[in-house]
């Protein structure tokens, strides 16, 4: 997340001290992630009949989506994954952090618990007990708040 200082901002944020800039600007936004290979690097890996488990300093990239976490468990049969511990997910237009991020491949839903988020294009930030994003990129928040202000002035 890059927060631009007042001296460098434009008129889009009139009340606060800055705006958010998207560090991952990309033309891949309209591409389906399934069209890209998934690349994962971790300190350790375990494989079971149904799961791939990545442990320690996990970095996963697929197309324009980048994820870091302490642990990622991927179910190969259900096409689901759960990332836990210091989770950060970045793709064009959005930064999500949380305690846990669940991905459902078939439905393309993402659920974040203990979420903090930045929506770059809208210059918004917020937090939620639970954040859900569907395949149409519609975001729903439960027990949360949203602001146009700086991260230091929620």
PDB file of C-alpha atoms in Angstrom:
ATOM      1  CA  UNK A   1       0.000   0.000   0.000  1.00  0.00           C
ATOM      2  CA  UNK A   2       1.419   3.360  -0.966  1.00  0.00           C
ATOM      3  CA  UNK A   3      -0.143   6.401   0.612  1.00  0.00           C
ATOM      4  CA  UNK A   4       0.614   9.596  -1.315  1.00  0.00           C
ATOM      5  CA  UNK A   5       1.314  12.677   0.794  1.00  0.00           C
ATOM      6  CA  UNK A   6      -0.768  15.830   0.559  1.00  0.00           C
ATOM      7  CA  UNK A   7       1.800  17.713  -1.542  1.00  0.00           C
ATOM      8  CA  UNK A   8       1.602  14.993  -4.225  1.00  0.00           C
ATOM      9  CA  UNK A   9      -2.171  14.368  -4.269  1.00  0.00           C
ATOM     10  CA  UNK A  10      -4.765  15.437  -6.781  1.00  0.00           C
ATOM     11  CA  UNK A  11      -8.289  16.745  -6.138  1.00  0.00           C
ATOM     12  CA  UNK A  12      -9.841  13.292  -5.653  1.00  0.00           C
ATOM     13  CA  UNK A  13      -9.296  13.430  -1.900  1.00  0.00           C
ATOM     14  CA  UNK A  14     -10.429  16.810  -0.644  1.00  0.00           C
ATOM     15  CA  UNK A  15     -10.877  16.122   3.052  1.00  0.00           C
ATOM     16  CA  UNK A  16      -7.931  13.905   3.904  1.00  0.00           C
ATOM     17  CA  UNK A  17      -4.193  14.196   3.735  1.00  0.00           C
ATOM     18  CA  UNK A  18      -3.581  12.092   0.637  1.00  0.00           C
ATOM     19  CA  UNK A  19      -4.715   9.268  -1.632  1.00  0.00           C
ATOM     20  CA  UNK A  20      -3.859   5.653  -2.399  1.00  0.00           C
ATOM     21  CA  UNK A  21      -1.766   4.631  -5.384  1.00  0.00           C
ATOM     22  CA  UNK A  22      -1.986   1.136  -6.830  1.00  0.00           C
ATOM     23  CA  UNK A  23       1.496  -0.419  -6.938  1.00  0.00           C
ATOM     24  CA  UNK A  24       0.289  -3.324  -9.074  1.00  0.00           C
ATOM     25  CA  UNK A  25      -1.200  -1.494 -12.040  1.00  0.00           C
ATOM     26  CA  UNK A  26      -1.722  -4.107 -14.708  1.00  0.00           C
ATOM     27  CA  UNK A  27      -3.642  -4.736 -17.892  1.00  0.00           C
ATOM     28  CA  UNK A  28      -4.261  -8.329 -16.761  1.00  0.00           C
ATOM     29  CA  UNK A  29      -7.313  -7.372 -14.705  1.00  0.00           C
ATOM     30  CA  UNK A  30      -9.801  -8.700 -17.259  1.00  0.00           C
ATOM     31  CA  UNK A  31      -7.923 -12.001 -17.719  1.00  0.00           C
ATOM     32  CA  UNK A  32      -9.232 -15.007 -15.795  1.00  0.00           C
ATOM     33  CA  UNK A  33      -6.696 -16.237 -13.268  1.00  0.00           C
ATOM     34  CA  UNK A  34      -7.214 -19.814 -14.460  1.00  0.00           C
ATOM     35  CA  UNK A  35      -5.421 -18.787 -17.678  1.00  0.00           C
ATOM     36  CA  UNK A  36      -2.176 -18.390 -15.705  1.00  0.00           C
ATOM     37  CA  UNK A  37       0.126 -20.859 -13.989  1.00  0.00           C
ATOM     38  CA  UNK A  38       0.229 -20.767 -10.197  1.00  0.00           C
ATOM     39  CA  UNK A  39       3.757 -20.276  -8.843  1.00  0.00           C
ATOM     40  CA  UNK A  40       4.425 -20.875  -5.138  1.00  0.00           C
ATOM     41  CA  UNK A  41       7.616 -20.515  -3.109  1.00  0.00           C
ATOM     42  CA  UNK A  42       7.799 -21.492   0.584  1.00  0.00           C
ATOM     43  CA  UNK A  43      10.317 -22.578   3.203  1.00  0.00           C
ATOM     44  CA  UNK A  44       8.782 -26.060   3.354  1.00  0.00           C
ATOM     45  CA  UNK A  45       6.161 -28.089   1.496  1.00  0.00           C
ATOM     46  CA  UNK A  46       4.067 -31.114   2.461  1.00  0.00           C
ATOM     47  CA  UNK A  47       1.990 -33.183   0.045  1.00  0.00           C
ATOM     48  CA  UNK A  48      -0.907 -35.484   0.925  1.00  0.00           C
ATOM     49  CA  UNK A  49      -3.401 -37.301  -1.255  1.00  0.00           C
ATOM     50  CA  UNK A  50      -5.666 -34.281  -1.390  1.00  0.00           C
ATOM     51  CA  UNK A  51      -3.621 -31.321  -0.168  1.00  0.00           C
ATOM     52  CA  UNK A  52      -0.561 -29.255  -0.893  1.00  0.00           C
ATOM     53  CA  UNK A  53       0.631 -27.519   2.254  1.00  0.00           C
ATOM     54  CA  UNK A  54       3.098 -24.642   1.997  1.00  0.00           C
ATOM     55  CA  UNK A  55       4.770 -23.617   5.256  1.00  0.00           C
ATOM     56  CA  UNK A  56       6.770 -20.502   6.127  1.00  0.00           C
ATOM     57  CA  UNK A  57       7.304 -17.359   4.038  1.00  0.00           C
ATOM     58  CA  UNK A  58       4.785 -18.428   1.416  1.00  0.00           C
ATOM     59  CA  UNK A  59       4.735 -16.331  -1.760  1.00  0.00           C
ATOM     60  CA  UNK A  60       2.152 -17.277  -4.389  1.00  0.00           C
ATOM     61  CA  UNK A  61       1.628 -15.604  -7.769  1.00  0.00           C
ATOM     62  CA  UNK A  62      -0.982 -16.297 -10.410  1.00  0.00           C
ATOM     63  CA  UNK A  63      -1.421 -13.772 -13.179  1.00  0.00           C
ATOM     64  CA  UNK A  64      -1.880 -10.412 -11.490  1.00  0.00           C
ATOM     65  CA  UNK A  65      -2.643 -11.823  -8.029  1.00  0.00           C
ATOM     66  CA  UNK A  66       0.142 -11.935  -5.433  1.00  0.00           C
ATOM     67  CA  UNK A  67      -0.314 -13.539  -2.023  1.00  0.00           C
ATOM     68  CA  UNK A  68       1.994 -13.806   0.967  1.00  0.00           C
ATOM     69  CA  UNK A  69       1.214 -15.778   4.137  1.00  0.00           C
ATOM     70  CA  UNK A  70       2.746 -17.943   6.817  1.00  0.00           C
ATOM     71  CA  UNK A  71       0.836 -21.057   5.676  1.00  0.00           C
ATOM     72  CA  UNK A  72      -1.221 -21.967   2.596  1.00  0.00           C
ATOM     73  CA  UNK A  73      -3.226 -25.202   2.386  1.00  0.00           C
ATOM     74  CA  UNK A  74      -4.560 -26.027  -1.092  1.00  0.00           C
ATOM     75  CA  UNK A  75      -7.110 -28.787  -1.666  1.00  0.00           C
ATOM     76  CA  UNK A  76      -6.473 -30.164  -5.142  1.00  0.00           C
ATOM     77  CA  UNK A  77      -9.797 -32.025  -5.349  1.00  0.00           C
ATOM     78  CA  UNK A  78     -12.098 -29.216  -4.175  1.00  0.00           C
ATOM     79  CA  UNK A  79      -9.969 -26.519  -5.852  1.00  0.00           C
ATOM     80  CA  UNK A  80      -9.921 -24.461  -2.667  1.00  0.00           C
ATOM     81  CA  UNK A  81      -7.151 -22.877  -0.623  1.00  0.00           C
ATOM     82  CA  UNK A  82      -6.801 -21.278   2.785  1.00  0.00           C
ATOM     83  CA  UNK A  83      -3.969 -18.869   3.640  1.00  0.00           C
ATOM     84  CA  UNK A  84      -3.288 -18.097   7.306  1.00  0.00           C
ATOM     85  CA  UNK A  85      -0.942 -15.892   9.288  1.00  0.00           C
ATOM     86  CA  UNK A  86       0.013 -12.387   8.116  1.00  0.00           C
ATOM     87  CA  UNK A  87      -1.919 -12.820   4.892  1.00  0.00           C
ATOM     88  CA  UNK A  88      -1.583 -10.151   2.209  1.00  0.00           C
ATOM     89  CA  UNK A  89      -3.263 -10.355  -1.178  1.00  0.00           C
ATOM     90  CA  UNK A  90      -2.633  -7.789  -3.885  1.00  0.00           C
ATOM     91  CA  UNK A  91      -4.076  -7.483  -7.370  1.00  0.00           C
ATOM     92  CA  UNK A  92      -4.810  -4.447  -9.521  1.00  0.00           C
ATOM     93  CA  UNK A  93      -7.085  -2.061  -7.674  1.00  0.00           C
ATOM     94  CA  UNK A  94      -7.136  -3.831  -4.319  1.00  0.00           C
ATOM     95  CA  UNK A  95      -4.989  -4.749  -1.356  1.00  0.00           C
ATOM     96  CA  UNK A  96      -6.418  -7.172   1.231  1.00  0.00           C
ATOM     97  CA  UNK A  97      -4.769  -8.197   4.485  1.00  0.00           C
ATOM     98  CA  UNK A  98      -6.173 -10.456   7.148  1.00  0.00           C
ATOM     99  CA  UNK A  99      -5.861 -13.297   9.592  1.00  0.00           C
ATOM    100  CA  UNK A 100      -7.173 -15.810   7.078  1.00  0.00           C
ATOM    101  CA  UNK A 101      -8.042 -15.725   3.386  1.00  0.00           C
ATOM    102  CA  UNK A 102     -10.112 -18.527   1.819  1.00  0.00           C
ATOM    103  CA  UNK A 103     -10.276 -19.060  -1.942  1.00  0.00           C
ATOM    104  CA  UNK A 104     -12.917 -21.129  -3.688  1.00  0.00           C
ATOM    105  CA  UNK A 105     -11.776 -21.870  -7.235  1.00  0.00           C
ATOM    106  CA  UNK A 106     -15.068 -23.041  -8.768  1.00  0.00           C
ATOM    107  CA  UNK A 107     -17.109 -20.073  -7.462  1.00  0.00           C
ATOM    108  CA  UNK A 108     -14.172 -17.615  -7.554  1.00  0.00           C
ATOM    109  CA  UNK A 109     -15.212 -16.314  -4.112  1.00  0.00           C
ATOM    110  CA  UNK A 110     -12.633 -14.927  -1.700  1.00  0.00           C
ATOM    111  CA  UNK A 111     -13.395 -14.626   2.022  1.00  0.00           C
ATOM    112  CA  UNK A 112     -11.130 -12.671   4.368  1.00  0.00           C
ATOM    113  CA  UNK A 113     -11.485 -12.800   8.153  1.00  0.00           C
ATOM    114  CA  UNK A 114     -10.002 -10.013  10.247  1.00  0.00           C
ATOM    115  CA  UNK A 115      -9.743  -7.953   7.066  1.00  0.00           C
ATOM    116  CA  UNK A 116      -8.161  -4.616   6.301  1.00  0.00           C
ATOM    117  CA  UNK A 117      -8.446  -3.399   2.755  1.00  0.00           C
ATOM    118  CA  UNK A 118      -7.618  -0.634   0.308  1.00  0.00           C
ATOM    119  CA  UNK A 119      -9.638   0.012  -2.847  1.00  0.00           C
ATOM    120  CA  UNK A 120      -7.215   2.120  -4.856  1.00  0.00           C
ATOM    121  CA  UNK A 121      -9.483   3.430  -7.603  1.00  0.00           C
ATOM    122  CA  UNK A 122     -12.050   4.634  -5.075  1.00  0.00           C
ATOM    123  CA  UNK A 123      -9.380   5.937  -2.641  1.00  0.00           C
ATOM    124  CA  UNK A 124     -11.056   3.982   0.163  1.00  0.00           C
ATOM    125  CA  UNK A 125      -9.741   1.966   3.071  1.00  0.00           C
ATOM    126  CA  UNK A 126     -11.470  -0.005   5.762  1.00  0.00           C
ATOM    127  CA  UNK A 127     -11.679  -3.033   7.976  1.00  0.00           C
ATOM    128  CA  UNK A 128     -14.157  -5.835   8.503  1.00  0.00           C
ATOM    129  CA  UNK A 129     -14.662  -8.905  10.621  1.00  0.00           C
ATOM    130  CA  UNK A 130     -15.421 -10.634   7.326  1.00  0.00           C
ATOM    131  CA  UNK A 131     -14.990  -9.474   3.738  1.00  0.00           C
ATOM    132  CA  UNK A 132     -16.344 -11.462   0.790  1.00  0.00           C
ATOM    133  CA  UNK A 133     -15.523 -10.836  -2.854  1.00  0.00           C
ATOM    134  CA  UNK A 134     -17.410 -12.681  -5.574  1.00  0.00           C
ATOM    135  CA  UNK A 135     -16.335 -13.521  -9.112  1.00  0.00           C
ATOM    136  CA  UNK A 136     -17.795 -10.230 -10.389  1.00  0.00           C
ATOM    137  CA  UNK A 137     -15.425  -8.417  -7.990  1.00  0.00           C
ATOM    138  CA  UNK A 138     -18.342  -7.220  -5.829  1.00  0.00           C
ATOM    139  CA  UNK A 139     -17.210  -6.754  -2.230  1.00  0.00           C
ATOM    140  CA  UNK A 140     -19.423  -7.276   0.825  1.00  0.00           C
ATOM    141  CA  UNK A 141     -18.286  -6.467   4.330  1.00  0.00           C
ATOM    142  CA  UNK A 142     -19.688  -7.720   7.625  1.00  0.00           C
ATOM    143  CA  UNK A 143     -19.121  -5.873  10.892  1.00  0.00           C
ATOM    144  CA  UNK A 144     -16.858  -3.330   9.236  1.00  0.00           C
ATOM    145  CA  UNK A 145     -16.160   0.269   8.411  1.00  0.00           C
ATOM    146  CA  UNK A 146     -15.042   2.176   5.311  1.00  0.00           C
ATOM    147  CA  UNK A 147     -13.404   5.586   5.013  1.00  0.00           C
ATOM    148  CA  UNK A 148     -11.892   7.896   2.434  1.00  0.00           C
ATOM    149  CA  UNK A 149      -9.416   9.156   5.020  1.00  0.00           C
ATOM    150  CA  UNK A 150      -5.773   8.251   5.489  1.00  0.00           C
ATOM    151  CA  UNK A 151      -4.834   5.063   7.328  1.00  0.00           C
ATOM    152  CA  UNK A 152      -3.714   7.227  10.262  1.00  0.00           C
ATOM    153  CA  UNK A 153      -7.093   9.059  10.397  1.00  0.00           C
ATOM    154  CA  UNK A 154      -9.815   6.372  10.144  1.00  0.00           C
TER     155      UNK A 154
END
